[in-house]
Short mmCIF file of C-alpha atoms and ligand atoms in Angstrom, two decimals:
data_model
loop_
_atom_site.label_atom_id
_atom_site.label_comp_id
_atom_site.label_asym_id
_atom_site.label_seq_id
_atom_site.Cartn_x
_atom_site.Cartn_y
_atom_site.Cartn_z
CA UNK A 1 28.61 3.31 -6.40
CA UNK A 2 29.52 0.38 -8.18
CA UNK A 3 26.94 -2.70 -8.93
CA UNK A 4 27.67 -5.84 -7.30
CA UNK A 5 28.33 -7.44 -10.57
CA UNK A 6 31.28 -4.70 -11.40
CA UNK A 7 32.74 -5.79 -8.04
CA UNK A 8 32.48 -9.56 -8.70
CA UNK A 9 36.05 -11.09 -9.16
CA UNK A 10 36.03 -14.54 -11.03
CA UNK A 11 36.84 -17.48 -8.56
CA UNK A 12 36.20 -15.40 -5.40
CA UNK A 13 33.64 -16.86 -3.06
CA UNK A 14 32.68 -17.31 0.36
CA UNK A 15 31.27 -20.77 0.52
CA UNK A 16 32.72 -23.11 3.19
CA UNK A 17 30.64 -26.13 1.99
CA UNK A 18 32.86 -29.61 2.56
CA UNK A 19 33.31 -31.77 -0.35
CA UNK A 20 30.24 -33.94 -1.05
CA UNK A 21 29.97 -37.42 0.68
CA UNK A 22 27.32 -38.80 -1.66
CA UNK A 23 27.39 -39.86 -5.27
CA UNK A 24 26.54 -36.83 -7.80
CA UNK A 25 23.19 -36.88 -9.09
CA UNK A 26 23.11 -35.98 -12.95
CA UNK A 27 20.17 -33.90 -13.80
CA UNK A 28 18.62 -34.73 -17.03
CA UNK A 29 19.47 -32.31 -19.90
CA UNK A 30 16.08 -31.26 -20.41
CA UNK A 31 15.85 -29.65 -17.13
CA UNK A 32 19.24 -27.78 -16.99
CA UNK A 33 19.91 -24.18 -18.17
CA UNK A 34 22.01 -23.80 -21.41
CA UNK A 35 24.47 -21.55 -20.10
CA UNK A 36 25.77 -21.03 -16.52
CA UNK A 37 24.08 -18.73 -14.11
CA UNK A 38 26.33 -15.73 -13.80
CA UNK A 39 26.02 -14.95 -10.14
CA UNK A 40 28.36 -12.25 -8.40
CA UNK A 41 31.49 -13.89 -6.89
CA UNK A 42 32.57 -11.97 -3.89
CA UNK A 43 34.16 -12.28 -0.29
CA UNK A 44 31.71 -12.26 2.63
CA UNK A 45 33.33 -8.88 3.77
CA UNK A 46 32.81 -7.39 0.41
CA UNK A 47 29.01 -8.35 0.19
CA UNK A 48 28.52 -7.31 3.79
CA UNK A 49 30.06 -3.66 2.74
CA UNK A 50 28.17 -3.56 -0.42
CA UNK A 51 24.67 -3.84 1.26
CA UNK A 52 25.64 -1.74 4.14
CA UNK A 53 26.37 0.99 1.82
CA UNK A 54 23.17 0.55 -0.08
CA UNK A 55 21.35 0.86 3.22
CA UNK A 56 23.12 4.08 3.85
CA UNK A 57 22.22 5.63 0.55
CA UNK A 58 18.46 4.94 1.02
CA UNK A 59 15.74 6.39 3.23
CA UNK A 60 13.37 4.18 5.38
CA UNK A 61 10.95 4.51 8.28
CA UNK A 62 14.05 3.88 10.63
CA UNK A 63 16.24 6.60 9.25
CA UNK A 64 13.92 9.59 9.65
CA UNK A 65 10.43 11.16 9.16
CA UNK A 66 8.55 9.66 6.26
CA UNK A 67 5.29 11.47 5.60
CA UNK A 68 4.49 9.99 2.28
CA UNK A 69 0.72 10.57 2.08
CA UNK A 70 -1.72 7.69 1.44
CA UNK A 71 1.20 5.10 1.86
CA UNK A 72 1.31 5.11 5.76
CA UNK A 73 4.70 4.64 6.45
CA UNK A 74 4.67 3.92 10.10
CA UNK A 75 7.08 2.36 12.44
CA UNK A 76 7.05 -1.35 12.44
CA UNK A 77 7.34 -2.91 15.65
CA UNK A 78 10.17 -5.46 15.74
CA UNK A 79 7.89 -8.00 17.64
CA UNK A 80 6.16 -8.52 14.31
CA UNK A 81 9.37 -9.92 12.68
CA UNK A 82 10.04 -12.08 15.56
CA UNK A 83 6.73 -13.69 15.20
CA UNK A 84 7.25 -14.18 11.27
CA UNK A 85 10.62 -15.43 11.73
CA UNK A 86 9.62 -18.41 14.12
CA UNK A 87 10.63 -21.65 12.23
CA UNK A 88 7.29 -23.25 12.36
CA UNK A 89 5.87 -20.25 10.20
CA UNK A 90 8.94 -19.33 8.07
CA UNK A 91 10.17 -22.83 6.98
CA UNK A 92 7.02 -24.66 6.32
CA UNK A 93 6.20 -25.76 2.62
CA UNK A 94 2.88 -24.59 1.16
CA UNK A 95 2.34 -28.09 0.05
CA UNK A 96 2.98 -29.75 3.15
CA UNK A 97 -0.11 -31.88 4.41
CA UNK A 98 -2.68 -29.86 6.43
CA UNK A 99 -2.34 -31.83 9.67
CA UNK A 100 1.28 -30.67 9.81
CA UNK A 101 0.55 -27.03 9.58
CA UNK A 102 -2.47 -26.55 11.77
CA UNK A 103 -0.78 -23.81 13.49
CA UNK A 104 -0.17 -21.84 10.33
CA UNK A 105 -3.73 -22.42 9.37
CA UNK A 106 -5.04 -21.31 12.63
CA UNK A 107 -3.35 -18.12 12.22
CA UNK A 108 -4.84 -17.59 8.76
CA UNK A 109 -8.28 -17.98 10.21
CA UNK A 110 -7.55 -16.23 13.28
CA UNK A 111 -6.35 -13.27 10.87
CA UNK A 112 -9.61 -13.57 8.90
CA UNK A 113 -11.77 -13.48 12.15
CA UNK A 114 -9.97 -10.38 13.49
CA UNK A 115 -9.70 -8.45 10.19
CA UNK A 116 -13.60 -9.33 9.52
CA UNK A 117 -14.37 -7.95 13.04
CA UNK A 118 -12.15 -4.85 12.30
CA UNK A 119 -13.99 -4.07 8.95
CA UNK A 120 -17.39 -5.38 9.31
CA UNK A 121 -17.15 -8.07 6.79
CA UNK A 122 -18.19 -11.78 6.67
CA UNK A 123 -15.44 -13.35 4.93
CA UNK A 124 -11.88 -12.73 3.83
CA UNK A 125 -9.36 -13.98 1.59
CA UNK A 126 -5.39 -13.30 2.14
CA UNK A 127 -4.30 -14.06 -1.56
CA UNK A 128 -3.89 -10.75 -2.98
CA UNK A 129 -0.20 -9.58 -2.65
CA UNK A 130 -0.95 -5.66 -2.56
CA UNK A 131 -3.71 -3.43 -2.64
CA UNK A 132 -4.09 -3.16 -6.32
CA UNK A 133 -4.40 -6.90 -6.59
CA UNK A 134 -6.94 -6.79 -4.14
CA UNK A 135 -9.02 -4.15 -6.05
CA UNK A 136 -8.92 -6.55 -9.08
CA UNK A 137 -10.15 -9.46 -6.94
CA UNK A 138 -12.77 -7.13 -5.46
CA UNK A 139 -14.07 -6.05 -8.79
CA UNK A 140 -14.15 -9.56 -10.25
CA UNK A 141 -16.44 -10.60 -7.25
CA UNK A 142 -18.78 -7.75 -8.24
CA UNK A 143 -18.60 -8.88 -11.79
CA UNK A 144 -19.08 -12.71 -10.54
CA UNK A 145 -22.34 -11.45 -8.56
CA UNK A 146 -24.11 -9.66 -11.43
CA UNK A 147 -23.23 -12.29 -13.98
CA UNK A 148 -24.66 -15.03 -11.89
CA UNK A 149 -27.95 -13.14 -11.75
CA UNK A 150 -27.56 -12.91 -15.43
CA UNK A 151 -27.62 -8.85 -14.83
CA UNK A 152 -25.06 -8.55 -17.81
CA UNK A 153 -26.20 -5.05 -18.38
CA UNK A 154 -24.06 -3.47 -15.63
CA UNK A 155 -20.80 -2.59 -17.23
CA UNK A 156 -19.86 0.51 -15.60
CA UNK A 157 -17.80 1.35 -12.40
CA UNK A 158 -18.26 5.01 -10.89
CA UNK A 159 -15.17 6.33 -9.43
CA UNK A 160 -14.85 9.92 -7.90
CA UNK A 161 -12.07 11.99 -9.46
CA UNK A 162 -9.88 11.80 -6.11
CA UNK A 163 -9.31 8.27 -6.17
CA UNK A 164 -6.10 6.57 -6.67
CA UNK A 165 -4.84 5.72 -9.95
CA UNK A 166 -5.14 1.94 -9.22
CA UNK A 167 -8.95 2.38 -9.14
CA UNK A 168 -9.84 3.18 -12.73
CA UNK A 169 -6.94 0.93 -13.84
CA UNK A 170 -8.38 -1.79 -11.97
CA UNK A 171 -11.96 -0.98 -13.15
CA UNK A 172 -10.59 -1.31 -16.84
CA UNK A 173 -8.86 -4.63 -16.28
CA UNK A 174 -11.75 -6.10 -14.86
CA UNK A 175 -13.56 -5.20 -18.31
CA UNK A 176 -15.54 -2.25 -16.91
CA UNK A 177 -16.07 1.27 -18.09
CA UNK A 178 -15.09 3.97 -16.01
CA UNK A 179 -17.55 6.71 -15.09
CA UNK A 180 -15.52 9.57 -13.36
CA UNK A 181 -17.62 12.04 -11.05
CA UNK A 182 -16.08 15.23 -10.25
CA UNK A 183 -15.69 16.17 -6.54
CA UNK A 184 -17.32 19.19 -5.13
CA UNK A 185 -15.60 22.48 -4.07
CA UNK A 186 -15.00 20.88 -0.62
CA UNK A 187 -13.49 17.69 -2.08
CA UNK A 188 -16.43 15.50 -1.24
CA UNK A 189 -18.50 13.27 -3.34
CA UNK A 190 -21.22 15.34 -5.15
CA UNK A 191 -24.34 13.48 -4.30
CA UNK A 192 -26.32 15.36 -7.13
CA UNK A 193 -23.69 13.88 -9.62
CA UNK A 194 -23.70 10.73 -8.29
CA UNK A 195 -27.58 10.33 -8.81
CA UNK A 196 -27.07 11.62 -12.27
CA UNK A 197 -24.83 8.68 -13.25
CA UNK A 198 -25.92 5.95 -11.38
CA UNK A 199 -28.34 3.73 -13.57
CA UNK A 200 -29.21 0.19 -14.47
CA UNK A 201 -26.02 -0.35 -16.10
CA UNK A 202 -24.13 0.41 -12.93
CA UNK A 203 -22.02 -2.42 -11.44
CA UNK A 204 -20.72 -0.74 -8.51
CA UNK A 205 -19.12 2.35 -7.00
CA UNK A 206 -15.27 2.41 -5.65
CA UNK A 207 -14.78 4.70 -2.98
CA UNK A 208 -11.78 5.67 -0.54
CA UNK A 209 -13.10 6.92 2.84
CA UNK A 210 -11.47 9.01 4.12
CA UNK A 211 -10.71 10.06 0.74
CA UNK A 212 -7.19 10.54 -0.57
CA UNK A 213 -7.49 14.15 0.55
CA UNK A 214 -7.84 13.39 4.07
CA UNK A 215 -11.74 13.86 4.38
CA UNK A 216 -14.47 11.70 5.51
CA UNK A 217 -17.17 11.37 3.28
CA UNK A 218 -19.84 12.46 6.18
CA UNK A 219 -22.64 11.73 3.50
CA UNK A 220 -21.39 8.05 3.19
CA UNK A 221 -24.59 6.30 4.18
CA UNK A 222 -26.51 8.33 1.60
CA UNK A 223 -23.82 7.46 -1.02
CA UNK A 224 -24.14 3.94 -0.44
CA UNK A 225 -27.92 3.82 -0.52
CA UNK A 226 -27.95 5.66 -3.82
CA UNK A 227 -25.87 2.88 -5.33
CA UNK A 228 -27.66 -0.05 -3.60
CA UNK A 229 -31.09 1.05 -4.44
CA UNK A 230 -30.03 1.20 -8.07
CA UNK A 231 -28.68 -2.58 -7.72
CA UNK A 232 -25.07 -1.74 -7.65
CA UNK A 233 -22.36 -2.83 -5.27
CA UNK A 234 -20.02 -0.81 -3.36
CA UNK A 235 -16.05 -1.18 -3.20
CA UNK A 236 -14.10 0.18 -0.34
CA UNK A 237 -10.48 1.04 -0.99
CA UNK A 238 -8.98 0.45 2.44
CA UNK A 239 -5.85 2.01 1.73
CA UNK A 240 -6.75 4.74 4.35
CA UNK A 241 -8.18 2.70 7.14
CA UNK A 242 -5.46 3.97 9.51
CA UNK A 243 -7.61 7.01 10.06
CA UNK A 244 -10.57 5.10 11.32
CA UNK A 245 -9.33 1.72 12.28
CA UNK A 246 -11.14 0.27 15.50
CA UNK A 247 -13.68 3.26 15.32
CA UNK A 248 -15.72 3.01 12.12
CA UNK A 249 -16.25 0.06 10.17
CA UNK A 250 -16.60 0.00 6.24
CA UNK A 251 -19.17 -2.71 6.61
CA UNK A 252 -21.44 -0.60 8.77
CA UNK A 253 -21.06 2.24 6.06
CA UNK A 254 -22.76 -0.06 3.53
CA UNK A 255 -19.51 -1.15 1.64
CA UNK A 256 -20.05 -4.84 0.17
CA UNK A 257 -16.17 -5.57 -0.44
CA UNK A 258 -13.12 -4.07 0.54
CA UNK A 259 -9.25 -4.36 0.45
CA UNK A 260 -6.94 -3.64 3.32
CA UNK A 261 -3.35 -2.76 2.73
CA UNK A 262 -1.98 -4.59 5.56
CA UNK A 263 1.59 -3.13 4.66
CA UNK A 264 0.12 0.31 5.40
CA UNK A 265 -2.47 0.19 8.34
CA UNK A 266 -1.14 -2.79 9.87
CA UNK A 267 2.68 -2.08 9.78
CA UNK A 268 5.21 -4.47 7.83
CA UNK A 269 7.95 -2.49 6.06
CA UNK A 270 7.41 -1.53 2.56
CA UNK A 271 8.37 0.75 -0.01
CA UNK A 272 10.94 -0.37 -2.51
CA UNK A 273 8.50 -3.13 -3.97
CA UNK A 274 7.20 -5.06 -1.16
CA UNK A 275 6.24 -7.73 -0.23
CA UNK A 276 2.89 -6.48 0.50
CA UNK A 277 -0.53 -8.13 1.52
CA UNK A 278 -3.97 -6.91 0.05
CA UNK A 279 -6.60 -8.97 1.60
CA UNK A 280 -10.08 -8.76 0.23
CA UNK A 281 -13.12 -9.09 2.65
CA UNK A 282 -16.60 -9.19 1.56
CA UNK A 283 -20.34 -9.60 2.83
CA UNK A 284 -21.98 -12.98 2.83
CA UNK A 285 -23.52 -12.14 -0.55
CA UNK A 286 -20.14 -12.36 -2.34
CA UNK A 287 -18.46 -14.87 -0.20
CA UNK A 288 -18.89 -17.63 -2.64
CA UNK A 289 -17.04 -16.04 -5.21
CA UNK A 290 -13.87 -15.39 -3.07
CA UNK A 291 -10.59 -16.97 -4.40
CA UNK A 292 -9.85 -20.71 -3.78
CA UNK A 293 -8.49 -22.02 -1.50
CA UNK A 294 -10.44 -20.71 1.57
CA UNK A 295 -9.49 -21.87 5.07
CA UNK A 296 -12.31 -23.61 6.96
CA UNK A 297 -12.69 -24.96 10.56
CA UNK A 298 -13.88 -28.65 10.84
CA UNK A 299 -14.40 -31.00 13.69
CA UNK A 300 -10.96 -32.44 13.02
CA UNK A 301 -8.76 -29.05 12.57
CA UNK A 302 -8.30 -26.62 9.99
CA UNK A 303 -8.49 -27.51 6.38
CA UNK A 304 -8.16 -25.82 2.52
CA UNK A 305 -11.33 -25.80 0.71
CA UNK A 306 -10.52 -25.79 -3.10
CA UNK A 307 -14.17 -27.13 -4.46
CA UNK A 308 -15.90 -23.59 -4.43
CA UNK A 309 -17.58 -23.81 -7.77
CA UNK A 310 -18.55 -20.35 -8.03
CA UNK A 311 -15.11 -18.94 -6.99
CA UNK A 312 -13.36 -16.58 -9.48
CA UNK A 313 -10.38 -19.00 -9.18
CA UNK A 314 -6.92 -18.18 -7.84
CA UNK A 315 -5.55 -14.70 -7.75
CA UNK A 316 -2.06 -15.70 -6.54
CA UNK A 317 -0.18 -18.88 -5.67
CA UNK A 318 -1.07 -20.53 -2.56
CA UNK A 319 -2.31 -18.33 0.10
CA UNK A 320 -0.52 -15.11 -0.56
CA UNK A 321 2.22 -13.54 1.31
CA UNK A 322 1.55 -15.28 4.48
CA UNK A 323 4.30 -13.85 6.69
CA UNK A 324 3.07 -10.37 5.89
CA UNK A 325 -0.34 -11.56 7.14
CA UNK A 326 1.43 -12.88 10.32
CA UNK A 327 3.18 -9.49 10.83
CA UNK A 328 -0.05 -7.72 10.53
CA UNK A 329 -1.98 -10.40 13.03
CA UNK A 330 0.81 -9.88 15.63
CA UNK A 331 0.53 -6.06 15.40
CA UNK A 332 -3.23 -6.34 16.21
CA UNK A 333 -3.06 -8.79 18.99
CA UNK A 334 -0.26 -6.75 20.53
CA UNK A 335 -2.14 -3.36 20.26
CA UNK A 336 -5.66 -5.00 21.09
CA UNK A 337 -8.92 -3.20 20.69
CA UNK A 338 -7.98 -0.12 22.46
CA UNK A 339 -4.63 0.12 21.06
CA UNK A 340 -6.00 0.04 17.59
CA UNK A 341 -8.54 2.90 18.53
CA UNK A 342 -5.52 5.13 19.72
CA UNK A 343 -3.68 4.31 16.41
CA UNK A 344 -6.42 5.94 14.46
CA UNK A 345 -7.13 8.73 16.91
CA UNK A 346 -3.28 9.91 17.16
CA UNK A 347 -2.87 9.32 13.51
CA UNK A 348 -5.68 12.04 13.14
CA UNK A 349 -4.29 14.15 15.98
CA UNK A 350 -0.78 14.18 14.34
CA UNK A 351 -1.91 15.30 10.95
CA UNK A 352 -4.11 18.10 12.25
CA UNK A 353 -1.27 19.22 14.53
CA UNK A 354 0.87 19.47 11.69
CA UNK A 355 -1.77 21.16 9.37
CA UNK A 356 -2.55 23.80 12.16
CA UNK A 357 0.98 24.56 12.32
CA UNK A 358 1.62 24.91 8.66
CA UNK A 359 -1.57 26.46 7.40
CA UNK A 360 -0.67 29.95 7.95
CA UNK A 361 2.20 29.70 5.54
CA UNK A 362 1.36 27.05 3.19
CA UNK A 363 -1.83 26.88 1.03
CA UNK A 364 -3.92 23.88 2.52
CA UNK A 365 -6.22 22.65 -0.33
CA UNK A 366 -9.14 21.82 1.81
CA UNK A 367 -10.24 23.35 5.00
CA UNK A 368 -9.69 21.01 8.16
CA UNK A 369 -10.06 19.23 10.29
CA UNK A 370 -8.58 16.66 8.41
CA UNK A 371 -8.37 12.99 9.11
CA UNK A 372 -4.98 11.18 9.01
CA UNK A 373 -3.45 13.35 6.05
CA UNK A 374 -3.75 16.51 4.54
CA UNK A 375 -3.07 18.27 1.02
CA UNK A 376 -1.01 21.49 0.64
CA UNK A 377 -0.74 23.21 -2.67
CA UNK A 378 2.43 25.03 -3.74
CA UNK A 379 0.76 26.91 -6.68
CA UNK A 380 0.93 30.20 -5.04
CA UNK A 381 4.65 29.78 -4.55
CA UNK A 382 5.02 28.72 -8.08
CA UNK A 383 3.19 31.74 -9.53
CA UNK A 384 5.12 34.09 -7.01
CA UNK A 385 8.50 32.53 -7.03
CA UNK A 386 8.72 29.72 -9.70
CA UNK A 387 8.88 27.24 -6.71
CA UNK A 388 7.16 24.05 -7.66
CA UNK A 389 6.03 21.05 -5.37
CA UNK A 390 8.91 19.03 -6.69
CA UNK A 391 11.30 21.69 -5.51
CA UNK A 392 10.06 21.51 -2.02
CA UNK A 393 10.09 17.69 -1.99
CA UNK A 394 13.74 17.95 -3.09
CA UNK A 395 14.56 20.26 -0.59
CA UNK A 396 13.20 18.15 2.27
CA UNK A 397 15.62 15.57 1.30
CA UNK A 398 18.24 17.84 2.43
CA UNK A 399 16.84 17.85 5.99
CA UNK A 400 16.64 14.02 6.20
CA UNK A 401 13.16 14.14 5.59
CA UNK A 402 11.31 11.59 2.87
CA UNK A 403 9.20 13.77 0.68
CA UNK A 404 5.45 13.84 1.07
CA UNK A 405 3.57 12.18 -2.07
CA UNK A 406 3.73 14.67 -4.96
CA UNK A 407 1.24 15.69 -7.36
CA UNK A 408 -1.63 13.40 -6.16
CA UNK A 409 -4.65 13.79 -5.82
CA UNK A 410 -4.76 15.03 -9.39
CA UNK A 411 -7.62 17.52 -8.28
CA UNK A 412 -5.12 19.71 -6.44
CA UNK A 413 -2.43 21.73 -8.65
CA UNK A 414 0.98 21.25 -7.16
CA UNK A 415 -0.08 18.98 -4.49
CA UNK A 416 2.03 17.60 -1.49
CA UNK A 417 -0.02 15.07 0.34
CA UNK A 418 1.26 14.94 3.94
CA UNK A 419 0.71 11.92 6.16
CA UNK A 420 2.81 12.04 9.42
CA UNK A 421 1.38 8.54 10.89
CA UNK A 422 0.84 8.30 14.66
CA UNK A 423 4.13 6.73 15.44
CA UNK A 424 5.95 10.22 14.99
CA UNK A 425 6.58 11.96 18.39
CA UNK A 426 5.66 15.56 19.17
CA UNK A 427 9.52 16.44 18.84
CA UNK A 428 9.72 15.02 15.47
CA UNK A 429 6.65 16.76 14.17
CA UNK A 430 7.89 20.14 15.54
CA UNK A 431 11.14 19.59 13.89
CA UNK A 432 9.50 18.93 10.58
CA UNK A 433 7.16 21.88 10.99
CA UNK A 434 10.31 23.92 11.45
CA UNK A 435 11.87 22.51 8.28
CA UNK A 436 8.90 23.15 6.26
CA UNK A 437 8.95 26.77 7.31
CA UNK A 438 12.67 27.26 6.74
CA UNK A 439 12.05 25.82 3.26
CA UNK A 440 9.28 28.40 2.79
CA UNK A 441 11.52 31.11 3.78
CA UNK A 442 14.22 29.92 1.26
CA UNK A 443 11.52 29.89 -1.28
CA UNK A 444 10.79 33.42 -0.73
CA UNK A 445 14.35 34.70 -0.20
CA UNK A 446 16.59 32.61 -2.32
CA UNK A 447 14.45 30.45 -4.68
CA UNK A 448 17.48 29.75 -7.04
CA UNK A 449 18.71 27.49 -4.15
CA UNK A 450 15.77 25.19 -3.92
CA UNK A 451 16.09 24.59 -7.76
CA UNK A 452 19.51 23.04 -7.01
CA UNK A 453 18.38 20.88 -4.10
CA UNK A 454 19.17 18.26 -2.92
CA UNK A 455 22.78 18.96 -2.48
CA UNK A 456 23.84 16.79 0.35
CA UNK A 457 22.49 13.59 -0.85
CA UNK A 458 24.08 10.44 -2.63
CA UNK A 459 22.51 11.62 -5.71
CA UNK A 460 21.23 14.88 -6.74
CA UNK A 461 18.11 15.60 -9.22
CA UNK A 462 17.61 12.57 -11.31
CA UNK A 463 16.53 12.58 -15.03
CA UNK A 464 13.12 11.22 -14.19
CA UNK A 465 11.86 11.37 -17.80
CA UNK A 466 14.97 9.29 -19.05
CA UNK A 467 14.51 6.81 -15.85
CA UNK A 468 10.87 6.41 -17.10
CA UNK A 469 11.52 6.13 -20.61
CA UNK A 470 14.70 4.40 -20.66
CA UNK A 471 14.81 2.07 -17.65
CA UNK A 472 17.86 -0.06 -17.77
CA UNK A 473 16.82 -3.03 -15.51
CA UNK A 474 19.08 -5.73 -16.75
CA UNK A 475 23.12 -5.93 -16.11
CA UNK A 476 24.66 -6.13 -19.38
CA UNK A 477 27.58 -8.56 -19.13
CA UNK A 478 30.50 -7.73 -21.10
C1 LIG B 1 -1.57 2.44 -1.79
C2 LIG B 1 -2.79 2.60 -2.36
C3 LIG B 1 -3.42 1.66 -3.15
C4 LIG B 1 -2.74 0.68 -3.70
O1 LIG B 1 -2.28 -0.18 -3.05
P1 LIG B 1 -0.79 -1.34 -3.24
O2 LIG B 1 -0.83 -2.06 -2.14
O3 LIG B 1 0.15 -0.03 -3.34
O4 LIG B 1 -1.16 -1.81 -4.53
C5 LIG B 1 -4.92 1.98 -3.82
N1 LIG B 1 -5.50 2.83 -3.26
C6 LIG B 1 -4.83 3.88 -2.27
C7 LIG B 1 -5.61 5.03 -1.94
C8 LIG B 1 -3.58 3.86 -1.73
O5 LIG B 1 -3.14 4.72 -1.12
#
């Protein structure tokens, strides 16, 4: 497929603007660009076809099954977009006077109230644009807390080895040394190892619950007490909230600060880079450090508060990705309390259904029942047939299924992490189960075929090393 720049023809356009009837304003040279901006020049018909072709060559939730573990690729109700598209939300300016955007401020305030209720937190900021930025924000709150208490010795963050890669990366960015603790045989946090490493230099613990292997940490209250008793704080990576939303609250488990991935648990189309929203919620003890501005309700309406002298500052301009927050708020309001509970229950049911139907063929990494996702290992097939997790993933593409998350978590060899989500029907799950079985048969009988997959997609196997080492991100004009 040609790039839009390659299709461009000088002088071709689709603007139908009338000639200007006001005098031209000449902008000071200091503010204008030195060379002309080279935008593609095309007719509307060709632009339309170009983007339609791109859509056809990608895979989204609207195309088919998308069991990308940990990413919660669920169906996104269209009403969310309708609300986010309302002029009063979409066309406002972030610097508009407060009295003209009371509705938007009320929406932010309501979102804070609902998401605090859902998570058991006291305050929340919607500034962070994604989970990873939420993690950094959360750890900076923890750092601010210890620093204000002059507890400078605390320079370590404890993270289980099953954690998402962003956790250790974030802790390092926040200036901490990462202490990794090995999980037990059963995949859960090892309490004895935790006790060994927790000390008066522990700033905090970062934990995902249910973990990235789809297991609920049943000793969570003991885990959080061990850290609290030693003066540390506890961070909740909320990417897996889909399994427990409406049923269990991180705040009640003992977590002090959390992030949510609104673009995972609370719908919003994602993949391909956003936009996302990773709000950070915290208990009262950390609230004064939250990013500015916060939204506050007063007698004469809603206001932004900028003068929080303890604040860690601003993490993202203005108030974050506001329209994503609106989608999530619409989602929560339209489902209601009971609907949210069903979301979690059905997510767990669907994952267990798939796991149960695959466990006799594929090697399940940890004995179930699982939460909203499960991990299978392709290690045995690799030894016997030379077939890897990558080969299975590429073969699924031939059947219109997006591959599961591959080679994560790191503690499972040849891992495939499957998260069906609650929005898939039983028929879709049955079809996917059959395809997984079919691919297994092929791996046994004609493994060479799987090595060549996918054969019917727009592109076959890509040179992933070259793509990572030598990415071409800019169009080179001739
Ligand atoms: C997705 C994810 C993150 C990071 O969130 P982003 O929104 O992608 O930055 C962190 N932890 C876990 C467990 C995740 O699944």
